[in-house]
Amino acid sequence: EPEVTQTPSHQVTQMGQEVILRCVPISNHLYFYWYRQILGQKVEFLVSFYNNEISEKSEIFDDQFSVERPDGSNFTLKIRSTKLEDSAMYFCASSEQGSSGANVLTFGAGSRLTVL
Amino acid sequence: GDSVTQMEGPVTLSEEAFLTINCTYTATGYPSLFWYVQYPGEGLQLLLKATKADDKGSNKGFEATYRKETTSFHLEKGSVQVSDSAVYFCALSDKNTDKLIFGTGTRLQVFP
């Protein structure tokens, strides 16, 4: 069964460092997403991406965050200068038709980011 | 804004016990409702969904009914197995937005 793959599974970084989290969505999907879950809290929407541009973003997704689809297969989340509160599990997802209504997202296993 | 509230975990059950995980939502429109499951080391997987009031989603012995009058979408299973041990997430999506809104997740632990 097709799956979304994420790397790294766990990254530890120092505060202020740049981090890039990588995702390979399902090949025929057109919509891509990043969510995050701070330990013990809700899974939160960060950003959606379609047709090579951001289609929606949350207030969490400030200027420190960026997303990119550098080639036909990868979808990356960059955090420019990490803060302690960026420590979380980051989930990538993709879908054929977007998530409005009842369309289904396929999620990756997550990348755990620990900022020291 | 829209939100989802789930019962706190962990829920600990013996094999073959009955399971209920409560989920209630707040939404201005008529959202679609979902249950996702995360097994250890894996991604969030869709378990079941319902798109309108009184719809029942079902899969792998799990069921949930979209109750508009109580704004609820409780997950049930008649007889749980050890392999059902996982974290279960309730979520909603609105037709006017491109995001899922999740609850905090409920960890289920089933012992033989």
mmCIF file of C-alpha atoms in Angstrom:
data_model
loop_
_atom_site.group_PDB
_atom_site.id
_atom_site.type_symbol
_atom_site.label_atom_id
_atom_site.label_comp_id
_atom_site.label_asym_id
_atom_site.label_seq_id
_atom_site.Cartn_x
_atom_site.Cartn_y
_atom_site.Cartn_z
ATOM 1 C CA GLU A 1 0.000 0.000 0.000
ATOM 2 C CA PRO A 2 1.395 3.459 -0.881
ATOM 3 C CA GLU A 3 2.715 5.390 2.073
ATOM 4 C CA VAL A 4 4.076 8.766 3.061
ATOM 5 C CA THR A 5 7.649 8.568 4.299
ATOM 6 C CA GLN A 6 9.321 11.059 6.594
ATOM 7 C CA THR A 7 12.943 11.632 7.540
ATOM 8 C CA PRO A 8 14.514 11.887 9.992
ATOM 9 C CA SER A 9 12.461 9.947 12.502
ATOM 10 C CA HIS A 10 14.108 11.873 15.329
ATOM 11 C CA GLN A 11 16.276 14.978 15.296
ATOM 12 C CA VAL A 12 17.927 16.713 18.203
ATOM 13 C CA THR A 13 19.129 20.257 17.641
ATOM 14 C CA GLN A 14 20.363 23.276 19.533
ATOM 15 C CA MET A 15 18.160 26.325 19.930
ATOM 16 C CA GLY A 16 18.727 28.778 17.080
ATOM 17 C CA GLN A 17 19.763 26.157 14.557
ATOM 18 C CA GLU A 18 18.004 25.572 11.246
ATOM 19 C CA VAL A 19 16.169 22.290 10.770
ATOM 20 C CA ILE A 20 14.776 20.715 7.606
ATOM 21 C CA LEU A 21 12.239 17.917 7.884
ATOM 22 C CA ARG A 22 11.687 15.868 4.772
ATOM 23 C CA CYS A 23 8.674 14.066 3.415
ATOM 24 C CA VAL A 24 7.985 11.958 0.347
ATOM 25 C CA PRO A 25 4.227 12.090 -0.330
ATOM 26 C CA ILE A 26 2.312 9.488 -2.281
ATOM 27 C CA SER A 27 3.256 9.894 -5.920
ATOM 28 C CA ASN A 28 -0.133 10.738 -7.461
ATOM 29 C CA HIS A 29 -1.250 13.025 -4.639
ATOM 30 C CA LEU A 30 -1.513 16.757 -5.303
ATOM 31 C CA TYR A 31 -2.141 18.250 -1.846
ATOM 32 C CA PHE A 32 0.466 18.276 0.880
ATOM 33 C CA TYR A 33 0.323 19.182 4.555
ATOM 34 C CA TRP A 34 2.317 19.589 7.710
ATOM 35 C CA TYR A 35 0.839 19.077 11.165
ATOM 36 C CA ARG A 36 2.535 18.986 14.522
ATOM 37 C CA GLN A 37 1.812 17.599 17.964
ATOM 38 C CA ILE A 38 3.492 18.996 21.042
ATOM 39 C CA LEU A 39 3.720 16.275 23.680
ATOM 40 C CA GLY A 40 0.375 15.827 25.430
ATOM 41 C CA GLN A 41 -1.403 18.366 23.237
ATOM 42 C CA LYS A 42 -3.577 18.290 20.145
ATOM 43 C CA VAL A 43 -2.417 17.561 16.641
ATOM 44 C CA GLU A 44 -2.327 21.044 15.071
ATOM 45 C CA PHE A 45 -2.521 22.096 11.434
ATOM 46 C CA LEU A 46 0.478 24.070 10.211
ATOM 47 C CA VAL A 47 0.191 24.478 6.459
ATOM 48 C CA SER A 48 -1.302 23.098 3.264
ATOM 49 C CA PHE A 49 0.385 23.249 -0.133
ATOM 50 C CA TYR A 50 -1.049 22.820 -3.609
ATOM 51 C CA ASN A 51 0.154 23.668 -7.079
ATOM 52 C CA ASN A 52 3.526 24.829 -5.752
ATOM 53 C CA GLU A 53 2.164 27.350 -3.340
ATOM 54 C CA ILE A 54 0.768 27.588 0.169
ATOM 55 C CA SER A 55 -3.023 27.303 0.080
ATOM 56 C CA GLU A 56 -3.656 27.776 3.792
ATOM 57 C CA LYS A 57 -1.564 28.274 6.910
ATOM 58 C CA SER A 58 -2.224 28.567 10.619
ATOM 59 C CA GLU A 59 -1.092 31.320 12.946
ATOM 60 C CA ILE A 60 1.603 28.931 14.198
ATOM 61 C CA PHE A 61 3.216 29.025 10.752
ATOM 62 C CA ASP A 62 5.088 32.292 11.127
ATOM 63 C CA ASP A 63 8.120 33.650 9.294
ATOM 64 C CA GLN A 64 10.382 31.078 10.937
ATOM 65 C CA PHE A 65 8.666 28.321 8.961
ATOM 66 C CA SER A 66 8.777 27.629 5.244
ATOM 67 C CA VAL A 67 7.791 24.789 2.957
ATOM 68 C CA GLU A 68 9.139 23.760 -0.378
ATOM 69 C CA ARG A 69 8.698 21.116 -3.012
ATOM 70 C CA PRO A 70 12.210 21.199 -4.447
ATOM 71 C CA ASP A 71 11.681 18.371 -6.930
ATOM 72 C CA GLY A 72 8.889 16.067 -8.052
ATOM 73 C CA SER A 73 8.984 13.866 -4.995
ATOM 74 C CA ASN A 74 10.076 15.692 -1.827
ATOM 75 C CA PHE A 75 8.130 18.103 0.356
ATOM 76 C CA THR A 76 10.120 19.847 3.056
ATOM 77 C CA LEU A 77 9.445 21.881 6.172
ATOM 78 C CA LYS A 78 12.186 24.260 7.233
ATOM 79 C CA ILE A 79 12.410 25.928 10.611
ATOM 80 C CA ARG A 80 14.873 28.788 10.247
ATOM 81 C CA SER A 81 15.897 29.349 13.856
ATOM 82 C CA THR A 82 14.504 26.756 16.232
ATOM 83 C CA LYS A 83 13.051 27.625 19.630
ATOM 84 C CA LEU A 84 12.484 25.351 22.601
ATOM 85 C CA GLU A 85 8.735 25.451 21.949
ATOM 86 C CA ASP A 86 9.256 23.986 18.473
ATOM 87 C CA SER A 87 9.940 20.626 20.119
ATOM 88 C CA ALA A 88 7.160 18.387 18.817
ATOM 89 C CA MET A 89 6.258 15.520 16.537
ATOM 90 C CA TYR A 90 5.821 16.810 12.987
ATOM 91 C CA PHE A 91 3.515 14.886 10.651
ATOM 92 C CA CYS A 92 3.499 15.179 6.897
ATOM 93 C CA ALA A 93 0.356 14.198 4.965
ATOM 94 C CA SER A 94 -0.855 14.102 1.392
ATOM 95 C CA SER A 95 -4.157 13.638 -0.393
ATOM 96 C CA GLU A 96 -5.553 13.433 -3.896
ATOM 97 C CA GLN A 97 -8.276 16.013 -3.490
ATOM 98 C CA GLY A 98 -7.525 18.244 -0.517
ATOM 99 C CA SER A 99 -8.952 17.835 2.979
ATOM 100 C CA SER A 100 -12.102 19.907 2.739
ATOM 101 C CA GLY A 101 -15.224 17.850 3.126
ATOM 102 C CA ALA A 102 -14.592 14.135 3.513
ATOM 103 C CA ASN A 103 -11.398 13.733 1.540
ATOM 104 C CA VAL A 104 -8.901 11.458 3.225
ATOM 105 C CA LEU A 105 -5.348 12.361 4.152
ATOM 106 C CA THR A 106 -2.534 9.802 4.307
ATOM 107 C CA PHE A 107 -0.065 10.595 7.065
ATOM 108 C CA GLY A 108 3.566 9.720 7.584
ATOM 109 C CA ALA A 109 4.926 8.224 10.807
ATOM 110 C CA GLY A 110 6.211 11.587 11.979
ATOM 111 C CA SER A 111 9.530 13.274 12.709
ATOM 112 C CA ARG A 112 10.242 13.979 16.347
ATOM 113 C CA LEU A 113 12.109 17.247 16.829
ATOM 114 C CA THR A 114 13.820 17.954 20.132
ATOM 115 C CA VAL A 115 15.242 21.445 20.631
ATOM 116 C CA LEU A 116 17.750 21.835 23.473
ATOM 117 C CA GLY B 1 -13.535 28.341 16.176
ATOM 118 C CA ASP B 2 -14.109 24.698 15.447
ATOM 119 C CA SER B 3 -12.742 22.230 18.004
ATOM 120 C CA VAL B 4 -12.734 18.572 19.028
ATOM 121 C CA THR B 5 -12.686 17.214 22.566
ATOM 122 C CA GLN B 6 -11.758 13.633 23.391
ATOM 123 C CA MET B 7 -11.771 11.718 26.616
ATOM 124 C CA GLU B 8 -8.438 11.568 28.395
ATOM 125 C CA GLY B 9 -6.469 8.370 28.335
ATOM 126 C CA PRO B 10 -5.042 5.955 28.755
ATOM 127 C CA VAL B 11 -7.959 3.587 28.473
ATOM 128 C CA THR B 12 -6.936 0.175 29.792
ATOM 129 C CA LEU B 13 -9.047 -2.867 28.954
ATOM 130 C CA SER B 14 -8.852 -6.616 29.001
ATOM 131 C CA GLU B 15 -9.160 -8.487 25.734
ATOM 132 C CA GLU B 16 -12.797 -8.928 24.571
ATOM 133 C CA ALA B 17 -14.015 -5.981 26.659
ATOM 134 C CA PHE B 18 -16.338 -3.331 25.224
ATOM 135 C CA LEU B 19 -14.718 -0.072 24.169
ATOM 136 C CA THR B 20 -16.086 3.445 24.095
ATOM 137 C CA ILE B 21 -13.940 6.495 23.424
ATOM 138 C CA ASN B 22 -15.920 9.708 23.669
ATOM 139 C CA CYS B 23 -15.570 12.531 21.177
ATOM 140 C CA THR B 24 -17.549 15.751 20.986
ATOM 141 C CA TYR B 25 -17.113 18.624 18.602
ATOM 142 C CA THR B 26 -17.894 22.291 18.151
ATOM 143 C CA ALA B 27 -18.399 23.563 14.639
ATOM 144 C CA THR B 28 -20.286 26.386 12.992
ATOM 145 C CA GLY B 29 -21.171 24.430 9.874
ATOM 146 C CA TYR B 30 -21.750 20.778 9.096
ATOM 147 C CA PRO B 31 -18.357 19.123 9.266
ATOM 148 C CA SER B 32 -17.263 15.675 8.253
ATOM 149 C CA LEU B 33 -16.037 13.578 11.178
ATOM 150 C CA PHE B 34 -13.188 11.105 11.322
ATOM 151 C CA TRP B 35 -11.424 8.659 13.585
ATOM 152 C CA TYR B 36 -7.728 8.157 12.901
ATOM 153 C CA VAL B 37 -5.560 5.525 14.605
ATOM 154 C CA GLN B 38 -1.826 5.538 15.211
ATOM 155 C CA TYR B 39 -0.141 2.217 15.920
ATOM 156 C CA PRO B 40 3.321 2.317 17.522
ATOM 157 C CA GLY B 41 5.943 3.595 15.097
ATOM 158 C CA GLU B 42 3.436 4.269 12.329
ATOM 159 C CA GLY B 43 1.587 7.251 10.868
ATOM 160 C CA LEU B 44 -1.982 8.314 11.477
ATOM 161 C CA GLN B 45 -4.317 6.006 9.531
ATOM 162 C CA LEU B 46 -7.938 6.669 8.746
ATOM 163 C CA LEU B 47 -10.110 4.242 10.723
ATOM 164 C CA LEU B 48 -13.579 5.461 9.733
ATOM 165 C CA LYS B 49 -15.493 8.562 8.745
ATOM 166 C CA ALA B 50 -19.002 10.019 8.514
ATOM 167 C CA THR B 51 -20.027 12.945 6.386
ATOM 168 C CA LYS B 52 -23.511 13.864 7.611
ATOM 169 C CA ALA B 53 -25.849 13.550 10.563
ATOM 170 C CA ASP B 54 -26.923 10.011 11.487
ATOM 171 C CA ASP B 55 -24.268 8.452 9.242
ATOM 172 C CA LYS B 56 -22.477 5.520 10.827
ATOM 173 C CA GLY B 57 -18.855 4.889 9.956
ATOM 174 C CA SER B 58 -17.495 1.397 10.507
ATOM 175 C CA ASN B 59 -14.276 -0.505 9.943
ATOM 176 C CA LYS B 60 -12.470 -3.456 11.575
ATOM 177 C CA GLY B 61 -15.288 -3.879 14.107
ATOM 178 C CA PHE B 62 -15.160 -0.215 15.160
ATOM 179 C CA GLU B 63 -18.211 2.003 14.745
ATOM 180 C CA ALA B 64 -19.082 5.649 15.293
ATOM 181 C CA THR B 65 -22.346 7.480 14.607
ATOM 182 C CA TYR B 66 -22.529 11.166 13.691
ATOM 183 C CA ARG B 67 -24.925 12.643 16.264
ATOM 184 C CA LYS B 68 -25.785 16.221 15.400
ATOM 185 C CA GLU B 69 -28.121 16.701 18.360
ATOM 186 C CA THR B 70 -25.375 15.871 20.865
ATOM 187 C CA THR B 71 -22.468 16.998 18.624
ATOM 188 C CA SER B 72 -20.779 13.684 19.260
ATOM 189 C CA PHE B 73 -18.947 10.959 17.342
ATOM 190 C CA HIS B 74 -18.127 8.336 19.966
ATOM 191 C CA LEU B 75 -15.991 5.380 18.916
ATOM 192 C CA GLU B 76 -17.156 1.909 19.958
ATOM 193 C CA LYS B 77 -16.051 -1.670 19.551
ATOM 194 C CA GLY B 78 -17.814 -4.669 20.994
ATOM 195 C CA SER B 79 -14.772 -6.834 21.708
ATOM 196 C CA VAL B 80 -11.272 -5.375 21.676
ATOM 197 C CA GLN B 81 -8.105 -7.286 20.888
ATOM 198 C CA VAL B 82 -4.520 -6.776 22.017
ATOM 199 C CA SER B 83 -3.743 -5.658 18.459
ATOM 200 C CA ASP B 84 -6.138 -2.701 18.900
ATOM 201 C CA SER B 85 -3.675 -1.082 21.305
ATOM 202 C CA ALA B 86 -2.908 2.297 19.738
ATOM 203 C CA VAL B 87 -3.669 6.008 19.985
ATOM 204 C CA TYR B 88 -7.046 7.045 18.579
ATOM 205 C CA PHE B 89 -7.671 10.563 17.260
ATOM 206 C CA CYS B 90 -11.043 12.133 16.583
ATOM 207 C CA ALA B 91 -11.041 14.863 13.916
ATOM 208 C CA LEU B 92 -13.314 17.071 11.855
ATOM 209 C CA SER B 93 -13.032 18.855 8.570
ATOM 210 C CA ASP B 94 -15.091 21.664 7.196
ATOM 211 C CA LYS B 95 -15.923 22.105 3.514
ATOM 212 C CA ASN B 96 -14.688 25.697 3.614
ATOM 213 C CA THR B 97 -11.175 24.992 4.828
ATOM 214 C CA ASP B 98 -8.269 22.800 3.890
ATOM 215 C CA LYS B 99 -7.398 21.560 7.356
ATOM 216 C CA LEU B 100 -8.323 18.802 9.769
ATOM 217 C CA ILE B 101 -8.952 19.736 13.388
ATOM 218 C CA PHE B 102 -7.900 17.009 15.797
ATOM 219 C CA GLY B 103 -8.517 16.092 19.370
ATOM 220 C CA THR B 104 -5.642 15.282 21.719
ATOM 221 C CA GLY B 105 -5.792 11.546 21.068
ATOM 222 C CA THR B 106 -6.703 8.724 23.449
ATOM 223 C CA ARG B 107 -4.279 5.903 24.147
ATOM 224 C CA LEU B 108 -5.892 2.471 24.321
ATOM 225 C CA GLN B 109 -4.043 -0.375 26.017
ATOM 226 C CA VAL B 110 -5.519 -3.860 25.743
ATOM 227 C CA PHE B 111 -4.111 -6.654 27.898
ATOM 228 C CA PRO B 112 -4.574 -10.386 27.328
#
